[in-house]
Amino acid sequence: MTVDEVKIGGLGAKRRRVEDSRFIRGMGNYVDDITLPGMLHMEILRSPLAHARIKSVDASAALAIPGVQLVLTGELLASRNLAWMPTLSYDTQAVLATDKVRFQGQEVACVVADDPYIAKDACEAIVVDYEALPVIVNPTQATANGAPVIRDDKENQHDNVVFDWEVGDKDGTDRAFAAADVVSELELHYPRSHPSPIETCGSIADFDRATSKLTVYMTTQAPHIIRAAVAMVAEIPEHMIRIVSPDLGGGFGNKVPIYPGYVVSILASILLERPVKWIEDKTGNLISTGFGRDIYLRGQMALRNDGKILGVRMHTDSDHGAFFSDAQPSKFKIGLMHAAFACYDIPVAHLTARGVYTNKAPGGVAYRCSFRITEAMFFQERMVQAAADDLGLDQAEIRRLNFVKDDDFPHRTPFGFLTDSGQYGKCLEIGLEAIGYEDFLKQKEEARKNGRLLGIGISTMTEPLGAGNSREYDILGIKMFDSAELRVHMTGKALLRTGAKSQGQGHETTWAQIVAHELGIPADDVVVEEGDTDTAPFGMGTYASRSTPVAGAAVSMVSRKIRAKARKIAAHLLEVSEEDIEWELGRFYLRSSPDSGVTIQECAMAAYSNLPDGMEPGLENNAYYDPPNLTWPFGCYIATVEVDPLTGVWDVLNFVAVDDCGVRINPMIVEGQIMGGLAEAYAMANMQFITFDSEGNCVGSNYMDYLLPTAWETPGFELHEVVTPCPHHPIGAKGVGECATVGGPAAFVNAVIDALKGTGVRNIDMPLLPDRVYEALTEGHDVSGSPPVRTDL
Ligand code: MCN
Ligand code: CUN
């Protein structure tokens, strides 16, 4: 009577996503679905200018509109010392502007009214007198002599530099370059983009005068962090704050930072003692909330003639917008940029990084990234291809030659990370085989003779996923770990809660699978809850694909605690000592007589009805898990493309992805994550960017300008898998949620550049719009830098 793990929805089962039954029937419960008695509505007035002094704000006409309950301005907030808030990166950010506006779309005032339409109309009735100031939209302008200081609110800020940071071994790297046969160079720009979940951000703050308790329903990927931040900033005791993150319509990193709208809705509810709802519109979301990327990269590689990489130099200039509000928990200024080149055996490297303020919306560093990893891996893989081209080497061969080998783990990366497992070569060979590498190279040569431009691009990378461990990661001093709490009811059904928060990744499905694997309780008998700080154990939320590495590990650990107690109960029921019983999935049995046993469900019932003497009743527990290291999944992405020389349009012929995320809890969900990630990678390479004109007007603030690929544009992807278990994770799993977005873009770009081989073009910056490809091809030069502002609008 052994339980069949796949049948009960355990590890490796392609279990259908349980949350989807409500999502696809329109029965999800999103913030905007929630209506509370007496609820008011808030709208935000945003700045039309990117940089301007505020001379006055006159709200009298707005206040006179029937149905308007409150107008909040920077001045009013300042009187309560709330006009500025701390950011997650030790900077400050204006909640509502007081002295100046610093980017287009910045929050200037908020109106609370009986309905959202009145509030919106009233926003338009507010008269703001601005005095326009010179605008800065890129790092070159930001660091030019005499550039206006954007952050003149900060005492010791006399320029626009946010940070100047370096890491690695400068002298050692210089020596490697001195010894190099060839130095390969590349400059790139990774344009600003936006996670753009379908659901925008929003909140309902409900301050209850009777109990003095503040409940906030909000779109957040990290409810406990928000609770702590509200407690610190608003000085409300932490136990009097309840943050509820209900169903989220996607996050992709957009819902990690703390936005002014959340803060003002809370203040408004406290002032009015009524619930206040704020739901951002699409333009508000695209124009003002956590963008990703926007970074200039310059790199050099020291190479031996045979292709061996001897050292790497990197410099980055990152554009953080008006406030340094990166939501990244590492101790490093530029996130995990220096995890670049982790899959290659490179002795030495050096990175310098400079961050600047500009008159653009503040960054979140978010967009399916692990804190600049997307840029790091793009850069790495573009560099490797450029190096192969410079040396006249095959692009697969240069990777083979430099990969960290399977038995060289643990491996110290050139910047000091410790990778612990992988089969990089195997992944690459599977990918090459699947795409038909050798054949394609021949096909490419043949096609050339007929004037057709075919290209193939490879991108291989290992990505640090997890955040923590607590040694290296914290948010404002709060250590990075995560948690799970499991209650097994007397009938053997269970409730599991974690400190993570799904935004669409399927935690309700996969966490139950881990419990099924550990305890043999069918996954369908386990309900999973996340996102309510009054019930969920403390956790750091979901980003950096940390849920499986950290909260998922906690689910295993708490299940094992439950199993340990159940074993004692089983011994009692079987009237033997604990040493005499064995465990198989779902059941304890007598070693001497395997037919005699008790199921986990029988143990659960006994936990409430028939306990050994002196044992505490009940079958529940919790676990806090601080992982010993990050997890290091690997991805190999290979694209073949054809470029139309007459138009610059490129089509994807084939795409192969080989992902190794260790043990897969739910292979179907993993494939869904990879498919979604590749669609975003394709978007980035092909069409997606937000740019600004010289006055700081944001071009990309709606779906006419900011393109999301639909099923129609998105190419098909062929997926393969390799499993190298994570050596420190309780079930051997590694994170996977971002791998494809991180590794994917370089495969597309490398393929297009490969198709243009022989024309002298080494680089076209993303997105590879047809006009940029056409220009590169016809004029034989690189097309670099910030994408042009669209003039056809
Ligand atoms: N999984 C698995 N086996 C593994 C690894 C993961 O079955 N070895 C499953 C997990 O159990 C989970 C899913 O795959 O159901 C993703 O797990 P994980 O890699 O741990 O990532 P997170 O759950 O922490 O999700 C975060 C990650 C990030 S940071 C972004 S951004 C992103 C992404 O996930 N945003 C998403 N994928 C998204 N998918 C959807 N639908 N919506 C988003 O907003
Ligand atoms: Cu950086 S986007 Mo995800 O880590 O939430």
Coordinates of C-alpha atoms in Angstrom, one line a residue, residues 203-540:
S203 CA -4.0 49.8 -2.2
I204 CA -6.9 50.1 0.1
A205 CA -6.0 51.6 3.5
D206 CA -8.5 51.0 6.3
F207 CA -7.7 52.7 9.6
D208 CA -10.2 51.5 12.1
R209 CA -10.8 54.1 14.8
A210 CA -12.5 51.7 17.1
T211 CA -9.4 49.4 17.4
S212 CA -6.7 51.7 16.1
K213 CA -5.7 49.0 13.7
L214 CA -4.5 49.8 10.2
T215 CA -5.3 47.2 7.5
V216 CA -3.9 47.7 4.1
Y217 CA -4.8 45.6 1.1
M218 CA -2.2 46.2 -1.4
T219 CA -0.3 45.0 -4.4
T220 CA 2.9 43.9 -2.8
Q221 CA 5.4 41.1 -3.4
A222 CA 6.7 41.5 0.1
P223 CA 3.9 42.2 2.7
H224 CA 6.0 41.8 5.8
I225 CA 8.6 44.3 4.6
I226 CA 5.8 46.8 4.0
R227 CA 4.5 46.2 7.5
A228 CA 8.0 46.9 9.0
A229 CA 8.4 50.0 6.8
V230 CA 5.0 51.4 7.8
A231 CA 5.7 50.8 11.4
M232 CA 9.0 52.7 11.1
V233 CA 7.8 55.6 8.9
A234 CA 4.3 56.1 10.2
E235 CA 5.2 55.2 13.7
I236 CA 2.2 52.9 14.1
P237 CA 3.1 49.9 16.3
E238 CA 3.8 46.9 14.2
H239 CA 1.1 44.7 15.8
M240 CA -1.5 47.3 14.9
I241 CA -0.7 47.0 11.2
R242 CA -2.0 44.3 8.9
I243 CA -0.9 44.1 5.3
V244 CA -2.8 41.9 3.0
S245 CA -1.6 41.1 -0.5
P246 CA -4.5 39.3 -2.1
D247 CA -4.3 37.8 -5.6
L248 CA -1.8 39.7 -7.7
G249 CA -2.2 40.2 -11.5
G250 CA 1.5 39.7 -12.1
G251 CA 4.4 41.4 -10.4
F252 CA 7.6 40.8 -12.3
G253 CA 9.3 43.0 -9.8
N254 CA 7.0 45.9 -10.2
K255 CA 5.4 45.3 -6.8
V256 CA 8.5 45.2 -4.7
P257 CA 9.2 48.9 -4.1
I258 CA 7.2 51.2 -1.9
Y259 CA 5.3 53.8 -3.9
P260 CA 3.9 57.2 -2.8
G261 CA 0.4 56.1 -3.6
Y262 CA 0.5 53.4 -0.9
V263 CA 1.8 55.9 1.6
V264 CA -0.7 58.6 0.9
S265 CA -3.7 56.3 0.9
I266 CA -2.6 55.2 4.4
L267 CA -2.3 58.8 5.6
A268 CA -5.7 59.7 4.0
S269 CA -7.4 56.8 5.8
I270 CA -5.9 57.8 9.1
L271 CA -7.0 61.4 8.6
L272 CA -10.5 60.6 7.4
E273 CA -11.0 57.5 9.5
R274 CA -12.5 55.8 6.4
P275 CA -11.2 53.2 4.0
V276 CA -9.4 54.9 1.0
K277 CA -8.8 53.0 -2.2
W278 CA -6.1 54.0 -4.7
I279 CA -5.8 52.2 -8.0
E280 CA -3.2 53.3 -10.4
D281 CA -4.0 53.7 -14.1
K282 CA -1.8 52.1 -16.8
T283 CA 0.0 55.3 -17.6
G284 CA 0.7 56.0 -14.0
N285 CA 2.2 52.6 -13.7
L286 CA 4.4 52.8 -16.7
I287 CA 5.5 56.4 -16.1
S288 CA 6.3 56.3 -12.4
T289 CA 6.9 52.9 -11.0
G290 CA 10.0 50.7 -10.8
F291 CA 11.5 50.4 -14.1
G292 CA 14.3 48.0 -15.0
R293 CA 17.8 48.3 -16.6
D294 CA 18.8 51.7 -18.1
I295 CA 22.5 51.0 -17.9
Y296 CA 25.6 51.6 -20.0
L297 CA 28.2 48.9 -20.0
R298 CA 31.8 49.0 -21.2
G299 CA 33.8 45.9 -21.1
Q300 CA 37.2 44.5 -22.1
M301 CA 38.3 40.9 -22.2
A302 CA 41.9 39.8 -22.0
L303 CA 42.3 36.7 -24.2
R304 CA 44.9 34.2 -25.2
N305 CA 45.0 33.4 -28.9
D306 CA 43.5 29.9 -28.3
G307 CA 40.4 31.5 -26.7
K308 CA 41.2 31.2 -23.0
I309 CA 39.8 34.2 -21.1
L310 CA 42.5 35.6 -18.8
G311 CA 40.6 38.5 -17.2
V312 CA 37.7 40.9 -17.6
R313 CA 37.3 44.6 -17.0
M314 CA 33.8 46.1 -16.7
H315 CA 32.5 49.5 -16.2
T316 CA 28.9 50.4 -15.8
D317 CA 27.0 53.8 -15.7
S318 CA 23.6 53.2 -14.4
D319 CA 20.7 55.7 -14.6
H320 CA 18.7 55.5 -11.4
G321 CA 16.3 58.3 -12.1
A322 CA 15.5 61.0 -9.5
F323 CA 15.7 58.8 -6.4
F324 CA 17.9 55.9 -5.6
S325 CA 15.1 53.5 -4.7
D326 CA 16.5 50.2 -6.0
A327 CA 14.7 47.5 -4.2
Q328 CA 17.6 45.1 -4.0
P329 CA 18.7 43.5 -0.8
S330 CA 22.3 42.8 -1.5
K331 CA 25.1 44.7 0.3
F332 CA 26.4 45.8 -3.1
K333 CA 25.7 49.1 -4.8
I334 CA 25.0 47.7 -8.2
G335 CA 23.1 44.6 -7.2
L336 CA 24.6 41.4 -8.4
M337 CA 26.3 42.9 -11.5
H338 CA 29.5 41.2 -10.3
A339 CA 28.0 37.8 -10.6
A340 CA 28.9 38.2 -14.3
F341 CA 31.1 35.5 -15.7
A342 CA 30.3 33.1 -12.9
C343 CA 30.0 30.2 -15.3
Y344 CA 33.4 30.7 -16.8
D345 CA 36.7 29.8 -15.2
I346 CA 38.3 33.3 -15.2
P347 CA 41.1 34.0 -12.8
V348 CA 40.6 37.7 -12.3
A349 CA 38.2 40.6 -13.0
H350 CA 37.6 44.1 -12.0
L351 CA 34.3 46.1 -12.0
T352 CA 33.8 49.8 -11.6
A353 CA 30.3 51.1 -11.3
R354 CA 28.9 54.6 -11.2
G355 CA 25.2 55.4 -10.6
V356 CA 23.7 58.7 -11.4
Y357 CA 20.5 60.7 -10.7
T358 CA 18.6 61.9 -13.8
N359 CA 15.2 63.5 -14.3
K360 CA 13.5 60.1 -14.8
A361 CA 11.3 57.9 -12.7
P362 CA 13.2 56.2 -9.9
G363 CA 14.4 52.7 -10.5
G364 CA 13.2 49.5 -8.9
V365 CA 16.0 47.5 -10.6
A366 CA 13.0 45.3 -11.0
Y367 CA 11.9 43.3 -14.0
R368 CA 12.5 39.6 -13.7
C369 CA 16.0 40.2 -12.9
S370 CA 18.0 39.2 -9.8
F371 CA 19.1 42.7 -9.2
R372 CA 21.1 43.7 -12.3
I373 CA 21.7 40.1 -13.2
T374 CA 19.9 40.5 -16.4
E375 CA 22.3 43.2 -17.5
A376 CA 25.3 41.3 -16.1
M377 CA 24.5 38.1 -18.1
F378 CA 23.5 40.0 -21.2
F379 CA 26.8 41.8 -21.1
Q380 CA 28.7 38.6 -20.4
E381 CA 27.2 36.8 -23.3
R382 CA 27.6 39.6 -25.8
M383 CA 31.2 40.0 -24.7
V384 CA 31.9 36.3 -25.1
Q385 CA 30.5 36.4 -28.6
A386 CA 32.5 39.5 -29.5
A387 CA 35.6 37.7 -28.2
A388 CA 34.9 34.7 -30.3
D389 CA 34.4 36.8 -33.4
D390 CA 37.6 38.8 -32.7
L391 CA 39.6 35.6 -32.4
G392 CA 37.9 33.9 -35.3
L393 CA 36.7 31.2 -33.0
D394 CA 33.5 29.2 -33.0
Q395 CA 31.1 30.6 -30.4
A396 CA 30.3 27.2 -28.9
E397 CA 33.9 26.3 -28.7
I398 CA 34.9 29.4 -26.8
R399 CA 32.3 28.6 -24.2
R400 CA 33.3 24.9 -23.9
L401 CA 36.9 26.0 -23.4
N402 CA 36.1 28.4 -20.6
F403 CA 33.2 26.8 -18.7
V404 CA 33.8 25.8 -15.1
K405 CA 33.9 21.9 -15.4
D406 CA 31.5 19.6 -13.6
D407 CA 34.0 18.4 -11.0
D408 CA 35.5 21.9 -10.3
F409 CA 32.8 22.8 -7.8
P410 CA 32.6 24.5 -5.4
H411 CA 34.0 27.3 -7.6
R412 CA 35.0 30.8 -6.6
T413 CA 33.9 33.2 -9.3
P414 CA 36.3 36.1 -10.3
F415 CA 34.3 38.4 -8.1
G416 CA 34.1 36.1 -5.1
F417 CA 30.8 34.3 -5.3
L418 CA 30.8 30.6 -4.6
T419 CA 29.0 28.5 -7.2
D420 CA 28.3 25.0 -6.1
S421 CA 27.0 22.8 -8.9
G422 CA 26.2 22.5 -12.5
Q423 CA 26.8 20.7 -15.8
Y424 CA 27.4 23.6 -18.1
G425 CA 29.0 21.6 -20.9
K426 CA 26.2 19.1 -21.0
C427 CA 23.5 21.8 -21.2
L428 CA 25.4 23.4 -24.1
E429 CA 25.8 20.1 -26.0
I430 CA 22.1 19.3 -25.6
G431 CA 21.2 22.7 -26.9
L432 CA 23.6 22.4 -29.9
E433 CA 22.2 19.0 -30.7
A434 CA 18.6 20.2 -30.5
I435 CA 19.1 23.2 -32.7
G436 CA 21.2 21.2 -35.2
Y437 CA 24.2 23.4 -34.8
E438 CA 26.6 21.9 -37.4
D439 CA 23.8 21.7 -40.0
F440 CA 22.7 25.2 -39.4
L441 CA 26.3 26.5 -39.9
K442 CA 26.3 24.9 -43.3
Q443 CA 22.8 26.1 -44.1
K444 CA 24.0 29.6 -43.1
E445 CA 26.9 29.5 -45.5
E446 CA 24.7 28.2 -48.3
A447 CA 22.1 30.9 -47.7
R448 CA 24.7 33.6 -47.8
K449 CA 25.5 32.7 -51.3
N450 CA 21.9 33.5 -52.2
G451 CA 22.0 36.8 -50.3
R452 CA 20.0 35.5 -47.4
L453 CA 21.2 36.4 -43.9
L454 CA 20.9 33.6 -41.3
G455 CA 22.5 33.8 -37.9
I456 CA 22.8 31.8 -34.8
G457 CA 23.2 33.1 -31.2
I458 CA 24.1 31.3 -28.0
S459 CA 23.7 32.5 -24.5
T460 CA 24.8 30.5 -21.5
M461 CA 24.7 31.6 -17.9
T462 CA 24.4 30.7 -14.3
E463 CA 22.4 33.0 -12.2
P464 CA 22.5 33.5 -8.4
L465 CA 19.0 33.0 -7.2
G466 CA 17.8 32.9 -3.6
A467 CA 18.4 36.1 -1.6
G468 CA 19.6 35.2 1.2
N469 CA 21.7 33.8 2.8
S470 CA 21.5 36.2 5.7
R471 CA 25.3 36.7 5.6
E472 CA 25.2 38.6 2.4
Y473 CA 21.7 39.9 2.1
D474 CA 19.5 42.1 4.1
I475 CA 16.9 44.8 3.6
L476 CA 17.6 47.8 5.8
G477 CA 19.3 45.5 8.2
I478 CA 16.6 42.8 8.2
K479 CA 18.3 39.5 7.4
M480 CA 17.2 37.5 4.4
F481 CA 15.6 34.2 5.3
D482 CA 12.1 32.8 5.0
S483 CA 9.5 30.7 6.7
A484 CA 6.7 28.2 6.5
E485 CA 4.0 27.1 9.0
L486 CA 2.2 23.9 8.6
R487 CA -1.0 22.8 10.4
V488 CA -2.1 19.2 9.9
H489 CA -5.8 19.0 11.0
M490 CA -7.2 15.8 12.7
T491 CA -8.6 14.4 9.4
G492 CA -5.2 14.6 7.8
K493 CA -5.9 17.7 5.7
A494 CA -3.5 20.6 6.1
L495 CA -3.0 24.3 5.9
L496 CA 0.4 25.7 4.9
R497 CA 1.5 29.3 5.1
T498 CA 4.7 30.8 4.0
G499 CA 6.4 34.2 4.1
A500 CA 6.6 34.3 0.3
K501 CA 3.9 35.7 -1.9
S502 CA 3.0 34.4 -5.3
Q503 CA 2.2 36.9 -8.1
G504 CA 1.3 34.2 -10.6
Q505 CA 4.1 31.7 -10.1
G506 CA 1.9 28.9 -8.7
H507 CA 2.9 28.6 -5.1
E508 CA -0.5 27.3 -4.1
T509 CA 0.2 24.3 -6.3
T510 CA 3.9 23.7 -5.8
W511 CA 4.2 24.2 -2.0
A512 CA 1.5 21.6 -1.5
Q513 CA 3.6 19.3 -3.7
I514 CA 6.6 19.7 -1.3
V515 CA 4.3 18.7 1.6
A516 CA 3.1 15.7 -0.4
H517 CA 6.6 14.7 -1.0
E518 CA 7.7 15.0 2.6
L519 CA 4.6 13.6 4.3
G520 CA 2.6 11.7 1.7
I521 CA -0.4 13.8 2.3
P522 CA -2.0 14.3 -1.1
A523 CA -1.3 17.7 -2.5
D524 CA -5.1 18.2 -3.0
D525 CA -5.4 17.9 0.8
V526 CA -3.1 20.9 1.5
V527 CA -4.3 24.4 1.1
V528 CA -1.7 27.1 0.8
E529 CA -2.1 30.7 2.0
E530 CA 0.3 33.6 1.5
G531 CA 0.2 37.4 1.8
D532 CA -1.6 38.2 5.0
T533 CA 0.8 39.4 7.7
D534 CA -1.7 38.6 10.5
T535 CA -1.6 34.9 9.6
A536 CA 1.5 34.2 7.5
P537 CA 4.8 33.7 9.3
F538 CA 7.3 36.4 8.9
G539 CA 9.0 36.3 5.5
M540 CA 10.8 38.5 3.0

